[in-house]
JSON list of C-alpha atoms in Angstrom, two decimals:
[
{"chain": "L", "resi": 1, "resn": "UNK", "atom": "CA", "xyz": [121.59, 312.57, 76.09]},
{"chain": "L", "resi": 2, "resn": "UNK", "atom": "CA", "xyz": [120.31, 310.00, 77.93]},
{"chain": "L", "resi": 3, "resn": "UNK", "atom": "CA", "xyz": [117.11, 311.73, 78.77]},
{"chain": "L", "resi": 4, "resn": "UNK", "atom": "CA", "xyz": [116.61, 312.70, 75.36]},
{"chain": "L", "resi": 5, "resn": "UNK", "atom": "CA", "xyz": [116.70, 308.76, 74.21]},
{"chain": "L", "resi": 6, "resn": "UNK", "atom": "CA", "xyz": [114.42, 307.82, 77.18]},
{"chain": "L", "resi": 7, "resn": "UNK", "atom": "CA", "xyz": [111.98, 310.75, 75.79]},
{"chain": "L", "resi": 8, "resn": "UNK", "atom": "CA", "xyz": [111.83, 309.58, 72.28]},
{"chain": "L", "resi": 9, "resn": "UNK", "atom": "CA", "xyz": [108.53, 308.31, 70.94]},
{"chain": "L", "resi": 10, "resn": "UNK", "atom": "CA", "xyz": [109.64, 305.40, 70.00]},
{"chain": "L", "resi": 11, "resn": "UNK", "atom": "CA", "xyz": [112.28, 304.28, 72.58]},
{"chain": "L", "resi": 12, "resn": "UNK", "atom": "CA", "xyz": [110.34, 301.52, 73.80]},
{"chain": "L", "resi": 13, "resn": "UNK", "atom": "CA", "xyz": [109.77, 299.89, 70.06]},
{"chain": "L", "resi": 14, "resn": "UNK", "atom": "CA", "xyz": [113.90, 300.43, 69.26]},
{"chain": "L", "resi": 15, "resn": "UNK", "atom": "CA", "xyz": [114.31, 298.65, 72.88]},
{"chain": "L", "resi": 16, "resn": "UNK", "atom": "CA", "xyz": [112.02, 295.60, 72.58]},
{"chain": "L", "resi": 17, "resn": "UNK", "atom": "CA", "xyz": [113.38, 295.15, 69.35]},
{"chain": "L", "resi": 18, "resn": "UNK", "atom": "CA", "xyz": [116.94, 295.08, 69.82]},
{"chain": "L", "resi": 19, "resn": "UNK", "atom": "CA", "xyz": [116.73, 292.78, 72.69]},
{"chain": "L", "resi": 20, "resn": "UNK", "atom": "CA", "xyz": [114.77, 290.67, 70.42]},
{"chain": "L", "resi": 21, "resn": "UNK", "atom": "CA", "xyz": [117.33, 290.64, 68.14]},
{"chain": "L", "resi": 22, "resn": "UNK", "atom": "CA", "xyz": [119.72, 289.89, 70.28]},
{"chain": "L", "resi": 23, "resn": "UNK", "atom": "CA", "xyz": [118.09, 287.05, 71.48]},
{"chain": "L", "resi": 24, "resn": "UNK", "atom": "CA", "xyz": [117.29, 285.26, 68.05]},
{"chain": "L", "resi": 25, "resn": "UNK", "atom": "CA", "xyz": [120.98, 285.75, 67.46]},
{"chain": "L", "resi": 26, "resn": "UNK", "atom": "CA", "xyz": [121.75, 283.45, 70.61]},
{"chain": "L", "resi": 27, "resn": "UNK", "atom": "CA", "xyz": [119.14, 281.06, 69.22]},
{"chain": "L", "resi": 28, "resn": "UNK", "atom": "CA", "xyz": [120.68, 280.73, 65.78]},
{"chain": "L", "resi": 29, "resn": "UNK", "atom": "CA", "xyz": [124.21, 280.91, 67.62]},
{"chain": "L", "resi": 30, "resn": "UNK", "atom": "CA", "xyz": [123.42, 277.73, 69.64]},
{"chain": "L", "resi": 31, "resn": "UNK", "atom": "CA", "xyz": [119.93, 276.85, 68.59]},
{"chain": "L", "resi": 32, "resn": "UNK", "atom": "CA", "xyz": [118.82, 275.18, 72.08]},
{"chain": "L", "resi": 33, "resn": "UNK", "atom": "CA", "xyz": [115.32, 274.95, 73.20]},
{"chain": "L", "resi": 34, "resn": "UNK", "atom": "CA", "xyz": [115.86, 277.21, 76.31]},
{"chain": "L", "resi": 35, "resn": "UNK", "atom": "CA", "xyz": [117.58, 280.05, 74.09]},
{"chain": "L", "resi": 36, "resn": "UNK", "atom": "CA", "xyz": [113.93, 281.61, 73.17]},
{"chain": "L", "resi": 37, "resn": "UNK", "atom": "CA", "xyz": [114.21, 284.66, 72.03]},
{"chain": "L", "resi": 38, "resn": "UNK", "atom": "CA", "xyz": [111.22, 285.83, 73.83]},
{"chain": "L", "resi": 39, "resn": "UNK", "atom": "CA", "xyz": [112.21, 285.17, 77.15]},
{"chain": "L", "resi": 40, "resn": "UNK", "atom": "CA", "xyz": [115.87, 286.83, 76.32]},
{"chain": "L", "resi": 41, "resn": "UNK", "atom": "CA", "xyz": [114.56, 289.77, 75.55]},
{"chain": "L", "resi": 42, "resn": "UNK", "atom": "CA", "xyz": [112.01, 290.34, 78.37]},
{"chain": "L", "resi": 43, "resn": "UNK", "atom": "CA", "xyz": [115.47, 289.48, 81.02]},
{"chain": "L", "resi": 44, "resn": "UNK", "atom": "CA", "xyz": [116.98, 292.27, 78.75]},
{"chain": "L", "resi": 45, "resn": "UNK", "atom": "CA", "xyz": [114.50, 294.94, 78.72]},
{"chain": "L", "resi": 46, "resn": "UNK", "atom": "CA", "xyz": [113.96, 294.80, 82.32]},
{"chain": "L", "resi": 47, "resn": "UNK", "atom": "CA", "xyz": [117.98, 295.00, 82.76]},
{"chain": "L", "resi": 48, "resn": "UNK", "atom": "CA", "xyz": [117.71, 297.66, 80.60]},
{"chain": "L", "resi": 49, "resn": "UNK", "atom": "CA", "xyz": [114.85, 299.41, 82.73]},
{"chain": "L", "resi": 50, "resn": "UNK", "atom": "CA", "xyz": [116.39, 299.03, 86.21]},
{"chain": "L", "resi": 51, "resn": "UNK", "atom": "CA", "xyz": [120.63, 299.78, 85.23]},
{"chain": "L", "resi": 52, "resn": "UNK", "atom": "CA", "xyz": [119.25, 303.14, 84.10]},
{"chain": "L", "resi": 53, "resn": "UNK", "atom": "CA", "xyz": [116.39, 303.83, 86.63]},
{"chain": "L", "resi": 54, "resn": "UNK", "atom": "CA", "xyz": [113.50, 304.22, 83.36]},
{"chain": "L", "resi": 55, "resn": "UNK", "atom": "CA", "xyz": [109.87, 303.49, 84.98]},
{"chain": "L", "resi": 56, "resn": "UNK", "atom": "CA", "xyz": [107.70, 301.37, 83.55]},
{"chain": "L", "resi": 57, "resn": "UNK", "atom": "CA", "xyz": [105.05, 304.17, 81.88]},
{"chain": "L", "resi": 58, "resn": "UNK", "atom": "CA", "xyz": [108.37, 305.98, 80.39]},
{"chain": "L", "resi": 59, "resn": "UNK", "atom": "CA", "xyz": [108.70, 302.41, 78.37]},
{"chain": "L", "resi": 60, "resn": "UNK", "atom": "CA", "xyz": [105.44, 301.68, 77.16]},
{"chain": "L", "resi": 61, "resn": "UNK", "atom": "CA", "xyz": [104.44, 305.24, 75.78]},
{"chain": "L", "resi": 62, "resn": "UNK", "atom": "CA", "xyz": [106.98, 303.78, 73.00]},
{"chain": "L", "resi": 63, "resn": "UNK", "atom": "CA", "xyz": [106.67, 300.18, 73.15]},
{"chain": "L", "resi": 64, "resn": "UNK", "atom": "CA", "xyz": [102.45, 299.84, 73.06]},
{"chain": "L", "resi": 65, "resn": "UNK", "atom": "CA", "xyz": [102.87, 300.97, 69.36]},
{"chain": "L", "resi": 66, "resn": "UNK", "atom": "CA", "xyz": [104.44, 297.26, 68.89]},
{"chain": "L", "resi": 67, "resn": "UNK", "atom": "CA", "xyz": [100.83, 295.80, 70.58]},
{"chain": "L", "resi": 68, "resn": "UNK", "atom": "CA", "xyz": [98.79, 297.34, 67.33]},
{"chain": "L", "resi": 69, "resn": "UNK", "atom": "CA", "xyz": [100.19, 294.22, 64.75]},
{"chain": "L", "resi": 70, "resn": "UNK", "atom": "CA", "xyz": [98.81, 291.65, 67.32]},
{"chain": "L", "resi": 71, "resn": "UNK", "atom": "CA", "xyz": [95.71, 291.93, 65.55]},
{"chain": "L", "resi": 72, "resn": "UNK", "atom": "CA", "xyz": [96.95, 291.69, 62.47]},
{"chain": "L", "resi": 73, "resn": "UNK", "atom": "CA", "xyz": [99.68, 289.13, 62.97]},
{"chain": "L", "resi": 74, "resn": "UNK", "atom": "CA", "xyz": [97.29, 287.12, 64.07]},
{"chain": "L", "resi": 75, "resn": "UNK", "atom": "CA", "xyz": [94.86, 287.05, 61.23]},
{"chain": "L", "resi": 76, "resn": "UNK", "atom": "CA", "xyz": [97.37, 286.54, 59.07]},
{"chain": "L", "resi": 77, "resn": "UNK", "atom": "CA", "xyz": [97.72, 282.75, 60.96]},
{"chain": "L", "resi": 78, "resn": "UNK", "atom": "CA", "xyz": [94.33, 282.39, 58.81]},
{"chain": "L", "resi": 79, "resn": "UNK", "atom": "CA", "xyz": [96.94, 281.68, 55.72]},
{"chain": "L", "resi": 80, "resn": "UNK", "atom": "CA", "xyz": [98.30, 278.26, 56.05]},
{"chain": "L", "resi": 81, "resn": "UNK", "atom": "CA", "xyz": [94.96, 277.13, 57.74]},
{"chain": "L", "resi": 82, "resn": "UNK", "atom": "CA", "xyz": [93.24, 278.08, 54.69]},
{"chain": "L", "resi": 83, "resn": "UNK", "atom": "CA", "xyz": [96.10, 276.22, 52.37]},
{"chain": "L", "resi": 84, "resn": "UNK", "atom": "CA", "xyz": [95.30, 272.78, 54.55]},
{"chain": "L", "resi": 85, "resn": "UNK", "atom": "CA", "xyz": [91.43, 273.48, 54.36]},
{"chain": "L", "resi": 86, "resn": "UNK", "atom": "CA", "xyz": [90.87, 270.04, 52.91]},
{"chain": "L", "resi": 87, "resn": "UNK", "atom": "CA", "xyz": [92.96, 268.45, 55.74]},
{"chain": "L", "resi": 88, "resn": "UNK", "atom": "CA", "xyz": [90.73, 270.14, 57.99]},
{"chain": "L", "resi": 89, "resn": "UNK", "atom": "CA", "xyz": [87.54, 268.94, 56.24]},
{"chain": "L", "resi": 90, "resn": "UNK", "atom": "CA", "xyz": [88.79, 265.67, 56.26]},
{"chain": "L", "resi": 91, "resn": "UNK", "atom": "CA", "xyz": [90.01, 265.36, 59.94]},
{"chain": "L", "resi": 92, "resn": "UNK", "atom": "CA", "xyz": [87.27, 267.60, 61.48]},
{"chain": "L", "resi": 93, "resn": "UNK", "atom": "CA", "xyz": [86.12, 265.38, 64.01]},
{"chain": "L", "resi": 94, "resn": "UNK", "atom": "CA", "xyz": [89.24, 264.37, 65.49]},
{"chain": "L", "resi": 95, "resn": "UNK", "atom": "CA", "xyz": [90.67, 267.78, 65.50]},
{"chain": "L", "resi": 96, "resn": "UNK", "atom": "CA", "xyz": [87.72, 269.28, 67.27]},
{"chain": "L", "resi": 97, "resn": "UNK", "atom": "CA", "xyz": [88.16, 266.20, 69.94]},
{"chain": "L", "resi": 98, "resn": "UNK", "atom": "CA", "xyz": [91.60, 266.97, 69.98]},
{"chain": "L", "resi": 99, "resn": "UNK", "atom": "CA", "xyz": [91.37, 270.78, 70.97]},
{"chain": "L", "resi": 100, "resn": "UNK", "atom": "CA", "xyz": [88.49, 270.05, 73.38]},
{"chain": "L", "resi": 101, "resn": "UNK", "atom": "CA", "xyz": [90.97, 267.37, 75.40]},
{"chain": "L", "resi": 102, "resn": "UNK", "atom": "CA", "xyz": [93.24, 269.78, 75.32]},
{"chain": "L", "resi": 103, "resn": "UNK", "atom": "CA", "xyz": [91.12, 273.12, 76.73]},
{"chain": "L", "resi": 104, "resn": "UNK", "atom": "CA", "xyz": [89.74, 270.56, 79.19]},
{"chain": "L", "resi": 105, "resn": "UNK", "atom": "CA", "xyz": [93.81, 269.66, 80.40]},
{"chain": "L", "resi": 106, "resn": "UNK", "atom": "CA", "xyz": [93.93, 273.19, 80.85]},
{"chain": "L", "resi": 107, "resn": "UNK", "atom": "CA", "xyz": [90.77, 273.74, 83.09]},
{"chain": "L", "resi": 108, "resn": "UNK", "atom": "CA", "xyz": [91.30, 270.58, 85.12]},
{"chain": "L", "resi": 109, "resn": "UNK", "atom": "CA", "xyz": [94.87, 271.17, 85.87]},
{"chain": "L", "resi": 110, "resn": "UNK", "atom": "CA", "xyz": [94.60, 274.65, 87.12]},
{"chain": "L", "resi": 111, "resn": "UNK", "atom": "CA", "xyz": [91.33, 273.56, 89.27]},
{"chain": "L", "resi": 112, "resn": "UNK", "atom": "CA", "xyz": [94.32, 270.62, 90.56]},
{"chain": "L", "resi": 113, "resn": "UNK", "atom": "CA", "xyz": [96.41, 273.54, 91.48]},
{"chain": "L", "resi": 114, "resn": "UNK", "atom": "CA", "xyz": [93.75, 275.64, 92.86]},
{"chain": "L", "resi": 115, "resn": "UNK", "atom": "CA", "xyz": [92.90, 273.10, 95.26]},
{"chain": "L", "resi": 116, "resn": "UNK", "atom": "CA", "xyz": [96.29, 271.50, 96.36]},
{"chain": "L", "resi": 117, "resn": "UNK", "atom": "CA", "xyz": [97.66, 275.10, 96.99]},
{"chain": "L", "resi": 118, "resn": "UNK", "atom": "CA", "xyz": [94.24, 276.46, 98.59]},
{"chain": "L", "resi": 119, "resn": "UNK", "atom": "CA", "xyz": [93.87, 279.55, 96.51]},
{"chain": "L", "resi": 120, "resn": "UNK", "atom": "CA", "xyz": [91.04, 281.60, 96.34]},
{"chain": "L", "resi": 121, "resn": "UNK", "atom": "CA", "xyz": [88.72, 282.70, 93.50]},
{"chain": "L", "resi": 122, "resn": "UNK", "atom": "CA", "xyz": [90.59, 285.81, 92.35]},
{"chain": "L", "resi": 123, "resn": "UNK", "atom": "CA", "xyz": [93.55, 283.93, 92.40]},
{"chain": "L", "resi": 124, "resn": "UNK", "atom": "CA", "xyz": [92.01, 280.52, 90.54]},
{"chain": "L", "resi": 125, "resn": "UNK", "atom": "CA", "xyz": [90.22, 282.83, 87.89]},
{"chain": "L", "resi": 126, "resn": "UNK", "atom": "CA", "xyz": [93.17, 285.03, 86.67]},
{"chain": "L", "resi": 127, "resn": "UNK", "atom": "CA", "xyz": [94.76, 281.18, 85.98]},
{"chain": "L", "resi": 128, "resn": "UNK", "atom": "CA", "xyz": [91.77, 279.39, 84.55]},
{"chain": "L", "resi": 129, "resn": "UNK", "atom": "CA", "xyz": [92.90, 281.69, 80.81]},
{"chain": "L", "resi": 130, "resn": "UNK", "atom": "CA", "xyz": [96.52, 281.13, 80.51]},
{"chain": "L", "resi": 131, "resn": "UNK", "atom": "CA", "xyz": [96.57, 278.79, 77.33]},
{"chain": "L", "resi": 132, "resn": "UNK", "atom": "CA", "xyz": [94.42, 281.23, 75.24]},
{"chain": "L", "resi": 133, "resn": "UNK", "atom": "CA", "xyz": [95.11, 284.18, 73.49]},
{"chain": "L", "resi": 134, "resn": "UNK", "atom": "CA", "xyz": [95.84, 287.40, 75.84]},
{"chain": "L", "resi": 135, "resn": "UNK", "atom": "CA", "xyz": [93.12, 289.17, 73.95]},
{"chain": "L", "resi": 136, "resn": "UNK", "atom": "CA", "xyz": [90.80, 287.03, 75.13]},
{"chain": "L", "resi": 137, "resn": "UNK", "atom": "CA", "xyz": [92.50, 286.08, 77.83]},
{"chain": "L", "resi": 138, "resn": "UNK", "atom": "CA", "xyz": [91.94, 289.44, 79.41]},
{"chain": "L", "resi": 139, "resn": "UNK", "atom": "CA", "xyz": [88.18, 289.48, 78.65]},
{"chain": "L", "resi": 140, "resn": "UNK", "atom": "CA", "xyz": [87.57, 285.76, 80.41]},
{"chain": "L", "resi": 141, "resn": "UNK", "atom": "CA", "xyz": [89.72, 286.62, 83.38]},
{"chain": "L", "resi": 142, "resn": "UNK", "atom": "CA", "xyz": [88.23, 290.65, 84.42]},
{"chain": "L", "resi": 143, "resn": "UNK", "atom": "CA", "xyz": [84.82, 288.86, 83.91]},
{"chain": "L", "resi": 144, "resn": "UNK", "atom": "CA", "xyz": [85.59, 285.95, 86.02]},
{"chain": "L", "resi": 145, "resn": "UNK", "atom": "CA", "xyz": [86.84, 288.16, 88.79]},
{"chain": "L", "resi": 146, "resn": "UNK", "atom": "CA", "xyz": [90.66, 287.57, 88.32]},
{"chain": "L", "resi": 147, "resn": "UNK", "atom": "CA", "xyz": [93.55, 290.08, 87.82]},
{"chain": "L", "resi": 148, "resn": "UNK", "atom": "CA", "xyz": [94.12, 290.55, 83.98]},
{"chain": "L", "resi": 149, "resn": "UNK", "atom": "CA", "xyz": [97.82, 291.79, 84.33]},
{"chain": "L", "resi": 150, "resn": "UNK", "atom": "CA", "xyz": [98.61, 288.96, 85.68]},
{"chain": "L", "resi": 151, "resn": "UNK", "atom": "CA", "xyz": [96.88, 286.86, 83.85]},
{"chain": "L", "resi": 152, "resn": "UNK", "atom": "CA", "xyz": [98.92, 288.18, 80.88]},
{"chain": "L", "resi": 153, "resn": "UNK", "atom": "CA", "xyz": [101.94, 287.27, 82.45]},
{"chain": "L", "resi": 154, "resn": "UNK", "atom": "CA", "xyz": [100.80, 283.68, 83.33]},
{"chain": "L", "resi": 155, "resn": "UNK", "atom": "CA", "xyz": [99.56, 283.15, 79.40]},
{"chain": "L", "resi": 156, "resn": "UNK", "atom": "CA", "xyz": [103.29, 285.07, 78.09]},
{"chain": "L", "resi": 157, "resn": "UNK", "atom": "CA", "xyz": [104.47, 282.08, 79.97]},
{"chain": "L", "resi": 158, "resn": "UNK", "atom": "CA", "xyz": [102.43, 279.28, 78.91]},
{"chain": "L", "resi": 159, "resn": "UNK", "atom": "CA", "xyz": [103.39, 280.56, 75.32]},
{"chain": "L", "resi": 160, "resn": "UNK", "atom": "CA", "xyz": [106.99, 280.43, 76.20]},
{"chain": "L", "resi": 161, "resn": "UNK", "atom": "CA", "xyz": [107.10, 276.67, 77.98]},
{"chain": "L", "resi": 162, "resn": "UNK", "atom": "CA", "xyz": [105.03, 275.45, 74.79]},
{"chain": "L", "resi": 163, "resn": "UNK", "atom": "CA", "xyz": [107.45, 277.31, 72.26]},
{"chain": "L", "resi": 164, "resn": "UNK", "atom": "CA", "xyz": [110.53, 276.14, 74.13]},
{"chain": "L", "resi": 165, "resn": "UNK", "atom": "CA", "xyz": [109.43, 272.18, 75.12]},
{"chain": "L", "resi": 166, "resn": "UNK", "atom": "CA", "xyz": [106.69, 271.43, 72.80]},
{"chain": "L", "resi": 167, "resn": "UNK", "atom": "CA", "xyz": [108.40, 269.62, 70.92]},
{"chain": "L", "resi": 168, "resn": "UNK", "atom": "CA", "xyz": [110.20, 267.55, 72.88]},
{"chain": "L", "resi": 169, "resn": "UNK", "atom": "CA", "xyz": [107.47, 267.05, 75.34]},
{"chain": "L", "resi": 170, "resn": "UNK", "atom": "CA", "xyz": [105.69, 265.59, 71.59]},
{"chain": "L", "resi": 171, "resn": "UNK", "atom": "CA", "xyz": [109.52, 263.37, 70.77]},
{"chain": "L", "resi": 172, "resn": "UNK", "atom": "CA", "xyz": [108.91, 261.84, 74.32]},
{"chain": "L", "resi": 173, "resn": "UNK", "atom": "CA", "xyz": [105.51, 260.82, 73.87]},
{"chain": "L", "resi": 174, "resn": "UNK", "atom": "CA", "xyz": [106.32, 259.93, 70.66]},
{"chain": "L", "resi": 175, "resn": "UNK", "atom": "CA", "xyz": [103.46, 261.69, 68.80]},
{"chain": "L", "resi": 176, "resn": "UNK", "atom": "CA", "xyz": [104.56, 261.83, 65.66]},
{"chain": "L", "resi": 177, "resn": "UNK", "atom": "CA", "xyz": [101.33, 262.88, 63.59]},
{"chain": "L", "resi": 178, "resn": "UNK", "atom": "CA", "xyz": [101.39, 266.22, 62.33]},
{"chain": "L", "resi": 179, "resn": "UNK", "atom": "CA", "xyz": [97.45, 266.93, 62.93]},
{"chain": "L", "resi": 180, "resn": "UNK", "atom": "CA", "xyz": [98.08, 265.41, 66.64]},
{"chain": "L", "resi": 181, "resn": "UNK", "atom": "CA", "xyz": [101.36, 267.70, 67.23]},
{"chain": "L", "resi": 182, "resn": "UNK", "atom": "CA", "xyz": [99.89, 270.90, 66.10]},
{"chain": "L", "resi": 183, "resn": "UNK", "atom": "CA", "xyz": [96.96, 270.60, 67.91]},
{"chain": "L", "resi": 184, "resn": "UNK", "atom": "CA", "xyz": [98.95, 270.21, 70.82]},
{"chain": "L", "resi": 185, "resn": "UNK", "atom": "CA", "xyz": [100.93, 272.85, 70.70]},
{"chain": "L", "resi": 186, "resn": "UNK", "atom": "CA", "xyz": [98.58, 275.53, 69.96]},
{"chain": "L", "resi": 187, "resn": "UNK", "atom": "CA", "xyz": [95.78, 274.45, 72.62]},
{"chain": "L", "resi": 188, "resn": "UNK", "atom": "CA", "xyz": [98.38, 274.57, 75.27]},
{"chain": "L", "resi": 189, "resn": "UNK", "atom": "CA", "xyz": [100.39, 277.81, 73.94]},
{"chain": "L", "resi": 190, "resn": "UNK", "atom": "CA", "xyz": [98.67, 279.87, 71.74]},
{"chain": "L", "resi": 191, "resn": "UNK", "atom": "CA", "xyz": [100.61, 282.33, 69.34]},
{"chain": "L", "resi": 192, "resn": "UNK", "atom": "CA", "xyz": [103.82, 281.63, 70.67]},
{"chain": "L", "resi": 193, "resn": "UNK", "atom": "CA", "xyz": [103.77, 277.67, 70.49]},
{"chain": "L", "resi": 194, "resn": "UNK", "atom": "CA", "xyz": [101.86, 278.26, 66.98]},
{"chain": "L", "resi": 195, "resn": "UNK", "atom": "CA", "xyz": [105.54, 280.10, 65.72]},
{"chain": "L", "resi": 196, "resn": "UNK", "atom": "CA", "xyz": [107.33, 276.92, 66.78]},
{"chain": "L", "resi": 197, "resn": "UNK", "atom": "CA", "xyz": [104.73, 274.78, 65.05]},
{"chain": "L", "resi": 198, "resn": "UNK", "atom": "CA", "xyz": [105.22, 276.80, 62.02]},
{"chain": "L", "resi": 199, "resn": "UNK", "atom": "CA", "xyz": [109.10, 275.84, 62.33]},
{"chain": "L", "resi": 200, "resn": "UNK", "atom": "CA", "xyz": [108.19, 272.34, 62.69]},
{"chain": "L", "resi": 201, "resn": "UNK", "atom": "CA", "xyz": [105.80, 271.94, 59.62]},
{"chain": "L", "resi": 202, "resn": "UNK", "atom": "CA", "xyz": [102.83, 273.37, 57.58]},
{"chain": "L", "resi": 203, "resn": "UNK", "atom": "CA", "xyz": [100.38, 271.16, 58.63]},
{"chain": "L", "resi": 204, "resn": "UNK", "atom": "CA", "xyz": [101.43, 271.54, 62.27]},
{"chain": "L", "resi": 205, "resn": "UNK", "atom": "CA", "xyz": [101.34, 275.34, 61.58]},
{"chain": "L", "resi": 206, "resn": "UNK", "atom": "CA", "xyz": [97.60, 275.10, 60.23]},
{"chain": "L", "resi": 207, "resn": "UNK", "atom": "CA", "xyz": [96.54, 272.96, 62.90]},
{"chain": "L", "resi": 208, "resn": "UNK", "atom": "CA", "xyz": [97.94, 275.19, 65.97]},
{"chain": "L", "resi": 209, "resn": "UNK", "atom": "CA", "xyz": [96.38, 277.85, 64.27]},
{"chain": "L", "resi": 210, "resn": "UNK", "atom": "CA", "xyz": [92.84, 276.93, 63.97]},
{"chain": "L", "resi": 211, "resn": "UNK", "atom": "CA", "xyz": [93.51, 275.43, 67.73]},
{"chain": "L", "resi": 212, "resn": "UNK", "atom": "CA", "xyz": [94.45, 279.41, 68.89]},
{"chain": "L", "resi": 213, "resn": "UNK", "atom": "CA", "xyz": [90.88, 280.30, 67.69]},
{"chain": "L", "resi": 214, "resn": "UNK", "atom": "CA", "xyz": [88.68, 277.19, 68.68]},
{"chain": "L", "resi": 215, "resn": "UNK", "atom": "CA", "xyz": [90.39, 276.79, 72.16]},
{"chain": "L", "resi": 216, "resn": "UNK", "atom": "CA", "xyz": [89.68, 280.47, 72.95]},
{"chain": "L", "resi": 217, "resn": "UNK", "atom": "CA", "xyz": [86.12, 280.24, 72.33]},
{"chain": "L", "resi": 218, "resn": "UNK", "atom": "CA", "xyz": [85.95, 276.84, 73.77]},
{"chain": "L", "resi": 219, "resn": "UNK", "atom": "CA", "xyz": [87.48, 277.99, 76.96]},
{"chain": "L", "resi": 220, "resn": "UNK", "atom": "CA", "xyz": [85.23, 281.20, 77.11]},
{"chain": "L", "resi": 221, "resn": "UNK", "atom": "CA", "xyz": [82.42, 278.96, 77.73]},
{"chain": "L", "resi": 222, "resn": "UNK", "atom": "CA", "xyz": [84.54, 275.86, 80.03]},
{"chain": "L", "resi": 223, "resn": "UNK", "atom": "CA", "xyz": [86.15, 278.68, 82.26]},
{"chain": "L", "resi": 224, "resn": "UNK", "atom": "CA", "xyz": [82.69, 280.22, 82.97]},
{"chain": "L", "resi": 225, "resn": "UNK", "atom": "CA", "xyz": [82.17, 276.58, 84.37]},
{"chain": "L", "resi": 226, "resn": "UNK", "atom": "CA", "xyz": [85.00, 275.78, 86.43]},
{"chain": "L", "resi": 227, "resn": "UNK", "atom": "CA", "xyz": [85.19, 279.22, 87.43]},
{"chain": "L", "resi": 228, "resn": "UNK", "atom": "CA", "xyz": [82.10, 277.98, 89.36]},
{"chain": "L", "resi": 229, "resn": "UNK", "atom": "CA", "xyz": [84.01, 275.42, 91.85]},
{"chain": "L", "resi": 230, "resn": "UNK", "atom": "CA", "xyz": [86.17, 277.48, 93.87]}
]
């Protein structure tokens, strides 16, 4: 029976999805920061895959199906940007300065960690991406030289920390505009900080979205640079 499940097309979409599930019901059960459903169901999935011995490849012949609504998911983060199009119009030069601060945070820290922990270039350019998109992500690090699956891992991460504490990080440094928080958020976290920002407003959804897409290109061009110094 059990071999018949594993061998189901779609055993790795029912999988990812229940654990999923699972974890937004913690969430809404005790709605703390650290109960992200993301990170609950990765722990459970890879319970799931050791307890009963199912390799990796077995998983993903069902679970890549999930990876073809990225695309589309993410255009669809094009919506409330284009409902706050005049708020973008009318803030344009302080939102642009605030996604370039915060793509240049991104490149200057890693470079910090590069250096105090003496890595080398592979390892420095599969970092230099992890606040971007992974589509892109992947593209900037295999053309920098770095490792792109673990570059995903490092920008699933960054996503996580940004969904999880972004807002609290914004309560303790008591930013408290909209534009400001948004921005923020999706400059240092992508698609997974933009869902929190969603939560937290509409204009702090439109601005984290429009950050996902500036900050990527932005960074295509700033990582070829820093890429440079180690």
């Amino acid at each position: 029976m059990m071999d018949f499940i594993v061998d189901s097309t779609f055993f790795g979409v029912f999988l990812s999805l229940l654990a999923y599930e699972i974890g937004s019901l913690i969430k809404r059960k005790w709605n703390w920061a650290i109960f992200n459903p993301l990170p609950i169901a990765i722990v459970l999935v890879i319970a799931v895959l050791s307890v009963f011995h199912i390799d990796y490849d077995t998983y993903y012949q069902g679970a890549k199906y999930l990876s073809y609504f990225l695309t589309p998911a993410t255009i669809c983060l094009a919506i409330p940007l284009y409902e706050k199009l005049q708020m973008l119009k009318d803030n344009r030069k302080a939102i642009f300065a605030g996604i370039l601060s915060g793509v240049l945070a991104t490149l200057v820290g890693v470079l910090l960690i590069a250096l105090l922990f003496s890595l080398n270039h592979t390892q420095y350019a599969t970092l230099l991406p992890k606040s971007i998109t992974t589509a892109i992500g992947i593209g900037v690090s295999e053309e920098l030289g770095g490792i792109p699956t673990i570059t995903v891992a490092v920008i699933i991460l960054s996503g996580i920390f940004g969904n999880m504490f972004g807002e609290m990080l914004c309560k303790w440094f008591r930013i408290t505009d909209p534009v400001a928080r948004g921005i923020a958020i999706g400059s240092a976290s992508h698609a997974i900080g933009t869902a929190r920002a969603m939560e937290m407003g509409a204009v702090e959804g439109a601005m984290s979205s429009l950050s996902i897409a500036v900050s990527g290109l932005i960074t295509v061009v700033g990582a070829s640079i820093f890429a440079q110094f180690i």
